[in-house]
PDB file of N, CA and C in Angstrom:
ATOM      1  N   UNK A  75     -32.011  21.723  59.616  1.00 39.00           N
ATOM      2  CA  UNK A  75     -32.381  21.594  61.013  1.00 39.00           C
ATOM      3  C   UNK A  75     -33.416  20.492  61.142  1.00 39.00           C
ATOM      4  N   UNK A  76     -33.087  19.880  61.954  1.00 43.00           N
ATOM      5  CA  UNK A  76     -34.367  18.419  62.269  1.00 43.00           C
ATOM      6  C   UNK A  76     -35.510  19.503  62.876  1.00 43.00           C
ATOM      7  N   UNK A  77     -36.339  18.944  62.735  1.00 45.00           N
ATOM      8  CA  UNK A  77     -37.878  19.005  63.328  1.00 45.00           C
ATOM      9  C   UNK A  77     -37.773  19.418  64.424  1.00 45.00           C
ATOM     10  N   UNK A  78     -38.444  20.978  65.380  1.00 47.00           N
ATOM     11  CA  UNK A  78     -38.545  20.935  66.583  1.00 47.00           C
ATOM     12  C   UNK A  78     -37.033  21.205  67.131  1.00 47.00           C
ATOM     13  N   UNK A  79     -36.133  20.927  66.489  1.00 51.00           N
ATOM     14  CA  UNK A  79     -34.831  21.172  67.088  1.00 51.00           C
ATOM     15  C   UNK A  79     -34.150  22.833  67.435  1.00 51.00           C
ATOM     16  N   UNK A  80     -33.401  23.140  67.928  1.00 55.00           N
ATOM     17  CA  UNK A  80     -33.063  24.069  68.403  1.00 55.00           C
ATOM     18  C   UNK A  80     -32.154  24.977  67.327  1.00 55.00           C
ATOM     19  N   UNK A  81     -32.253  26.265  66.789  1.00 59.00           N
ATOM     20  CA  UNK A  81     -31.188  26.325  65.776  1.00 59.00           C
ATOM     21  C   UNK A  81     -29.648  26.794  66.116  1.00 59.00           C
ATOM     22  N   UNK A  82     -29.885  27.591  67.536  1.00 66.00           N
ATOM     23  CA  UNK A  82     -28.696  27.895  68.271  1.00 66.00           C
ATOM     24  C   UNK A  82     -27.678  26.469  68.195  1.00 66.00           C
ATOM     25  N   UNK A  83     -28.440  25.268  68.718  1.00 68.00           N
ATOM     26  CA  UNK A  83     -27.608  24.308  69.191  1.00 68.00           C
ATOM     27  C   UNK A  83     -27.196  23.544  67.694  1.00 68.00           C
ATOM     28  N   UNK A  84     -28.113  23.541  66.484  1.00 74.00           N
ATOM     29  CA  UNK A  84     -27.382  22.792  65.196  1.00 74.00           C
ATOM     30  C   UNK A  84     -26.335  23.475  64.749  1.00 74.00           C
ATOM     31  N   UNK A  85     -25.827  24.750  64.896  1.00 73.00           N
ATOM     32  CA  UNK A  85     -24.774  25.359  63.787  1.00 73.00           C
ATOM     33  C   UNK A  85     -24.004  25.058  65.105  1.00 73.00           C
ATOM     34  N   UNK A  86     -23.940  25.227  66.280  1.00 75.00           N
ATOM     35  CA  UNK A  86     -22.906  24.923  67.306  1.00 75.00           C
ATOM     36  C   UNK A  86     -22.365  23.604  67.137  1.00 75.00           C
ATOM     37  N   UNK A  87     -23.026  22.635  66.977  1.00 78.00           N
ATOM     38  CA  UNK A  87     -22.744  21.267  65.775  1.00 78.00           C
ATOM     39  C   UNK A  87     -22.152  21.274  64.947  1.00 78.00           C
ATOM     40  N   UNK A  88     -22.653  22.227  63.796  1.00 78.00           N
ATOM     41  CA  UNK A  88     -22.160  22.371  62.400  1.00 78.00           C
ATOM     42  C   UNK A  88     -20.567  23.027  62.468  1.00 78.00           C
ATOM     43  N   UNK A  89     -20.180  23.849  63.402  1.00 77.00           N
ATOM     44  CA  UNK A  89     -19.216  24.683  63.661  1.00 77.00           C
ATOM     45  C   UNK A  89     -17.730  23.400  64.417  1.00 77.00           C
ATOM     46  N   UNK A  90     -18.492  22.797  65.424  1.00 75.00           N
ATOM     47  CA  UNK A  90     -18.103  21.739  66.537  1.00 75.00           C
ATOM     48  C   UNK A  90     -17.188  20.907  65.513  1.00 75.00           C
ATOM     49  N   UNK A  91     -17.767  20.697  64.030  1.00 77.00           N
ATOM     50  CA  UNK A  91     -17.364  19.558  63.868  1.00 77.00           C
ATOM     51  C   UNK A  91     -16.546  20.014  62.574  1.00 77.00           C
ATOM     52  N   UNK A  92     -16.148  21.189  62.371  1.00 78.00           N
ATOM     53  CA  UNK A  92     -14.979  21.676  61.396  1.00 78.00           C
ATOM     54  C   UNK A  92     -13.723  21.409  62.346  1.00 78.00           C
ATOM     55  N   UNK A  93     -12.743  21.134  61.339  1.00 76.00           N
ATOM     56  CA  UNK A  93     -11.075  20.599  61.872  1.00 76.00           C
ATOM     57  C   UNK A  93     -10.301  21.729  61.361  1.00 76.00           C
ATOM     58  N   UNK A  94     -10.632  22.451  59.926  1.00 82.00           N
ATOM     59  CA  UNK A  94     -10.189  23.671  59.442  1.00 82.00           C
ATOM     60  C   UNK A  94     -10.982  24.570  58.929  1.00 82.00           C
ATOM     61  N   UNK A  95     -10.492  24.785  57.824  1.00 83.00           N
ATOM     62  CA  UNK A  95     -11.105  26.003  57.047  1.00 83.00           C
ATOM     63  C   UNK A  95     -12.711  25.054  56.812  1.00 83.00           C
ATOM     64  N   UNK A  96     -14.058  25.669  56.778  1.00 86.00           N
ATOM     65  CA  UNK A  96     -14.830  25.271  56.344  1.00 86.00           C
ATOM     66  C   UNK A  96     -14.943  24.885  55.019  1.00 86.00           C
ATOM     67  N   UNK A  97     -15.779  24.030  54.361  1.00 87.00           N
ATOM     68  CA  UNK A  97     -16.094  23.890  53.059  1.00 87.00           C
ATOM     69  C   UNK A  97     -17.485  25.055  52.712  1.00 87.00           C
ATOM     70  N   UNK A  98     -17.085  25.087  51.349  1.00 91.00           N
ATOM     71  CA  UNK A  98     -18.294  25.606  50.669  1.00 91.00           C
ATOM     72  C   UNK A  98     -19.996  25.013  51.452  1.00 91.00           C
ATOM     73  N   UNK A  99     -19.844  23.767  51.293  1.00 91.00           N
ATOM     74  CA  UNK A  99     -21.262  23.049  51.831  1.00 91.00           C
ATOM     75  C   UNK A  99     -21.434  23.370  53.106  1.00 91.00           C
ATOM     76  N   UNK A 100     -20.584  23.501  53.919  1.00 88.00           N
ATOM     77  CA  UNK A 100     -20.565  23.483  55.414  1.00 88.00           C
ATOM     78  C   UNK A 100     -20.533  25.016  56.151  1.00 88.00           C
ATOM     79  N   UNK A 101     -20.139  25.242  55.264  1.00 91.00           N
ATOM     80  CA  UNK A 101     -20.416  27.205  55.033  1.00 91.00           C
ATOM     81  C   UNK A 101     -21.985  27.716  54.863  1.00 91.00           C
ATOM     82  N   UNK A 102     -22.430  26.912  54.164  1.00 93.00           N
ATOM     83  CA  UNK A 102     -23.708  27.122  53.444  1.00 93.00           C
ATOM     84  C   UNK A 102     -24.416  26.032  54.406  1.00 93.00           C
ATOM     85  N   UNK A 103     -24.357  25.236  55.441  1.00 91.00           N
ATOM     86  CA  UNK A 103     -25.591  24.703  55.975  1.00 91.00           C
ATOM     87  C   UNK A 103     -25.436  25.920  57.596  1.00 91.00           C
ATOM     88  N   UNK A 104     -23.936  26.448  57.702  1.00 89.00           N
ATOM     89  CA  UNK A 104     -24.319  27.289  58.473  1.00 89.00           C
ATOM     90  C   UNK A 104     -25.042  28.373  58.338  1.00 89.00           C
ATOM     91  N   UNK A 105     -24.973  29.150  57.088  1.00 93.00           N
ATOM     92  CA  UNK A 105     -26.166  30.120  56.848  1.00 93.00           C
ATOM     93  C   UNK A 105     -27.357  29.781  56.790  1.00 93.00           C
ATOM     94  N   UNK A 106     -27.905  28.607  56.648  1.00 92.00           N
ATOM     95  CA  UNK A 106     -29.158  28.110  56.846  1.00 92.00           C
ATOM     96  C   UNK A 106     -29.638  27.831  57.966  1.00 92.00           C
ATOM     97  N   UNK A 107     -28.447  27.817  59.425  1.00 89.00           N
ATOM     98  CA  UNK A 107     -28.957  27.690  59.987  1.00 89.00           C
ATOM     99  C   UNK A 107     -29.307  29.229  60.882  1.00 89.00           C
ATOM    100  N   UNK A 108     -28.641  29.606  60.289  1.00 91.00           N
ATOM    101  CA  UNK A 108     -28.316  31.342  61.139  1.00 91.00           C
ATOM    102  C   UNK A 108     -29.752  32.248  60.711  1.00 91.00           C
ATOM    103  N   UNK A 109     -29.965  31.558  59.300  1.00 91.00           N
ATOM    104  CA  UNK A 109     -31.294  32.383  58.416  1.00 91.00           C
ATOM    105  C   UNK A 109     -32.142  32.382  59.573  1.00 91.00           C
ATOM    106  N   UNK A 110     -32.673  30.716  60.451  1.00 90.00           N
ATOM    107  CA  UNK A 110     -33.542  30.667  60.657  1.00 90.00           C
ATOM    108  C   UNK A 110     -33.838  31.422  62.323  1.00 90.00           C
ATOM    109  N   UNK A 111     -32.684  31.894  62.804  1.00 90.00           N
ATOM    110  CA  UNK A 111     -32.658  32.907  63.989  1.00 90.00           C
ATOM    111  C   UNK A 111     -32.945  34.300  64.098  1.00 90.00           C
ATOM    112  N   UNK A 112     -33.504  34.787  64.944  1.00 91.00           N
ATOM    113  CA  UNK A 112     -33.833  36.575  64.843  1.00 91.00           C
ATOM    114  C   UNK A 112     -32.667  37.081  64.441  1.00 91.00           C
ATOM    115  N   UNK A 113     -32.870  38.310  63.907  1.00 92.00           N
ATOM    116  CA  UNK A 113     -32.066  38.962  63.133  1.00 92.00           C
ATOM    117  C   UNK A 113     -31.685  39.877  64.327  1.00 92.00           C
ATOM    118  N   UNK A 114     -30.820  39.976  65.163  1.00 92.00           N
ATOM    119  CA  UNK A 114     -30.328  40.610  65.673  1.00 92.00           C
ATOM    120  C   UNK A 114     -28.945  41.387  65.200  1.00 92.00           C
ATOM    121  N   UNK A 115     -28.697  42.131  65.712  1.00 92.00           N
ATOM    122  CA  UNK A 115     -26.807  42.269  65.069  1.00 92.00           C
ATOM    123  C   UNK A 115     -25.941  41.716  65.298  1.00 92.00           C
ATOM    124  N   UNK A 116     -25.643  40.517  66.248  1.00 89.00           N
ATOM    125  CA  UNK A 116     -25.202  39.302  66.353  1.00 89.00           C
ATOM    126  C   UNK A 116     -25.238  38.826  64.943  1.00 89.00           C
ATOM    127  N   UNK A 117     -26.145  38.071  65.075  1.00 90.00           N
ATOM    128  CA  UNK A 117     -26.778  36.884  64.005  1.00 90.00           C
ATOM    129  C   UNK A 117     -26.299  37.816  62.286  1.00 90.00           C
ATOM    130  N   UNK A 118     -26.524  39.228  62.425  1.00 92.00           N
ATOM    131  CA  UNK A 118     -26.427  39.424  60.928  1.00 92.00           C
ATOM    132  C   UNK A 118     -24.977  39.672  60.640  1.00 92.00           C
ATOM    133  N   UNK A 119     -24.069  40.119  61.934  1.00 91.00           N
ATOM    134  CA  UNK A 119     -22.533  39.877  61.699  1.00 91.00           C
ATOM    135  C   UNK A 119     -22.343  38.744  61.319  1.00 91.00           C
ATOM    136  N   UNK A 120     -22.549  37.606  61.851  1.00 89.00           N
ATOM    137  CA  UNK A 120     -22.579  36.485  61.628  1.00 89.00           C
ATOM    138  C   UNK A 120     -22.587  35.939  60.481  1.00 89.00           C
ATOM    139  N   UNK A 121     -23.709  36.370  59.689  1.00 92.00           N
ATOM    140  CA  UNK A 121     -23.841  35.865  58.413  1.00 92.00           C
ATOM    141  C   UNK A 121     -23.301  36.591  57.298  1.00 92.00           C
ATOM    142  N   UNK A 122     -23.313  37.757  57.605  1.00 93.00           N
ATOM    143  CA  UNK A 122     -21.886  39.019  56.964  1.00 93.00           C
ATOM    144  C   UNK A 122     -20.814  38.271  56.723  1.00 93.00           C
ATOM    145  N   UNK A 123     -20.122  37.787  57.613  1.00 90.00           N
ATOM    146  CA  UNK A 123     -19.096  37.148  58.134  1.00 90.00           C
ATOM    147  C   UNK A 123     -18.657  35.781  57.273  1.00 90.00           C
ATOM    148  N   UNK A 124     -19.685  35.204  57.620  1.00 91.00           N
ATOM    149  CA  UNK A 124     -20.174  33.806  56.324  1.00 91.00           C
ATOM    150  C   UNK A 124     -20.095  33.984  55.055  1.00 91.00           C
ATOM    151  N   UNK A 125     -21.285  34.871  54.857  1.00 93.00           N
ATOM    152  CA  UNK A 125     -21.156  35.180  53.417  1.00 93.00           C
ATOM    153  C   UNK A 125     -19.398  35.987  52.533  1.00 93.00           C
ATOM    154  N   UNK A 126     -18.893  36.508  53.367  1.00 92.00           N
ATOM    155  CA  UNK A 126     -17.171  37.198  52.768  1.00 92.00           C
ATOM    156  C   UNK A 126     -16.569  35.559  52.836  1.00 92.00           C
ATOM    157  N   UNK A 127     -16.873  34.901  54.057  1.00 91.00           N
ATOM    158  CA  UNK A 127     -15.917  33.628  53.801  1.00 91.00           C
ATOM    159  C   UNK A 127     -16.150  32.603  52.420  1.00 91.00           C
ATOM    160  N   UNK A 128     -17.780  32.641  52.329  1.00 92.00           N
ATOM    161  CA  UNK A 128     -17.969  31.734  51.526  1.00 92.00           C
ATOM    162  C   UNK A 128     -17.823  32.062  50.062  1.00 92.00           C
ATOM    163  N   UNK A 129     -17.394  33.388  50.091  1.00 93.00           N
ATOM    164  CA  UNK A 129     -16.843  34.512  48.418  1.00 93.00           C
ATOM    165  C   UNK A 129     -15.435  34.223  48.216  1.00 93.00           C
ATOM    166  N   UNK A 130     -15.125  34.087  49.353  1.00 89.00           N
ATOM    167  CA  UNK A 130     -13.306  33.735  49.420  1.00 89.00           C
ATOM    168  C   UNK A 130     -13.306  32.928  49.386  1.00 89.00           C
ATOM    169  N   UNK A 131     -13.824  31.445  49.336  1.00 87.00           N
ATOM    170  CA  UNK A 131     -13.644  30.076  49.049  1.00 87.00           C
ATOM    171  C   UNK A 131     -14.479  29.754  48.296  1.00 87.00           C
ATOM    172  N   UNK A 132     -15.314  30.189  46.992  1.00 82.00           N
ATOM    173  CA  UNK A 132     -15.587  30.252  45.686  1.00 82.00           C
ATOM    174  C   UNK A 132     -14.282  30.371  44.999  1.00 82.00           C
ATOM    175  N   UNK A 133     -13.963  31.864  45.414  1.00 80.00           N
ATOM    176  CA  UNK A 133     -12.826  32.355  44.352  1.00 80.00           C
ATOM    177  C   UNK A 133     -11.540  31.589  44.910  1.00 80.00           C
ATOM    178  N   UNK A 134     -11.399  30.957  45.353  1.00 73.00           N
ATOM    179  CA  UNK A 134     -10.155  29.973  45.181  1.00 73.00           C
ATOM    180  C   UNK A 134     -10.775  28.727  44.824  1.00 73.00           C
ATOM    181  N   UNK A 135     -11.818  28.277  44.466  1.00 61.00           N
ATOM    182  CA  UNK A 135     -12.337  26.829  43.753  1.00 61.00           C
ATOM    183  C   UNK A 135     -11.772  26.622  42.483  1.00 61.00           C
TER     184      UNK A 135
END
């Protein structure tokens, strides 16, 4: 996340600019950006969610 920037609006970026399946890296700058939001039950489905995807695209690497 840049400086001062918003974290809602960078993973809406990070998300914006997948064409398919995410990558490993791009998987992983979205959990970084999700870390840095309240933990609501939103946000922790969310990263639930992330984290099963980013186990399933290990194990096919």
């Amino acid at each position: 996340m840049q400086p001062g920037g918003v974290p809602e609006a960078d993973i809406v970026k990070i998300a914006a600019s997948i064409d398919d399946i995410p990558t490993i890296e791009e998987t992983d700058a979205m959990l970084e950006e999700l870390r840095q939001l309240p933990r609501t039950a939103d946000t922790v489905k969310l990263i639930d969610d992330l984290l099963e995807l980013r186990s399933l695209l290990g194990a096919t690497c």
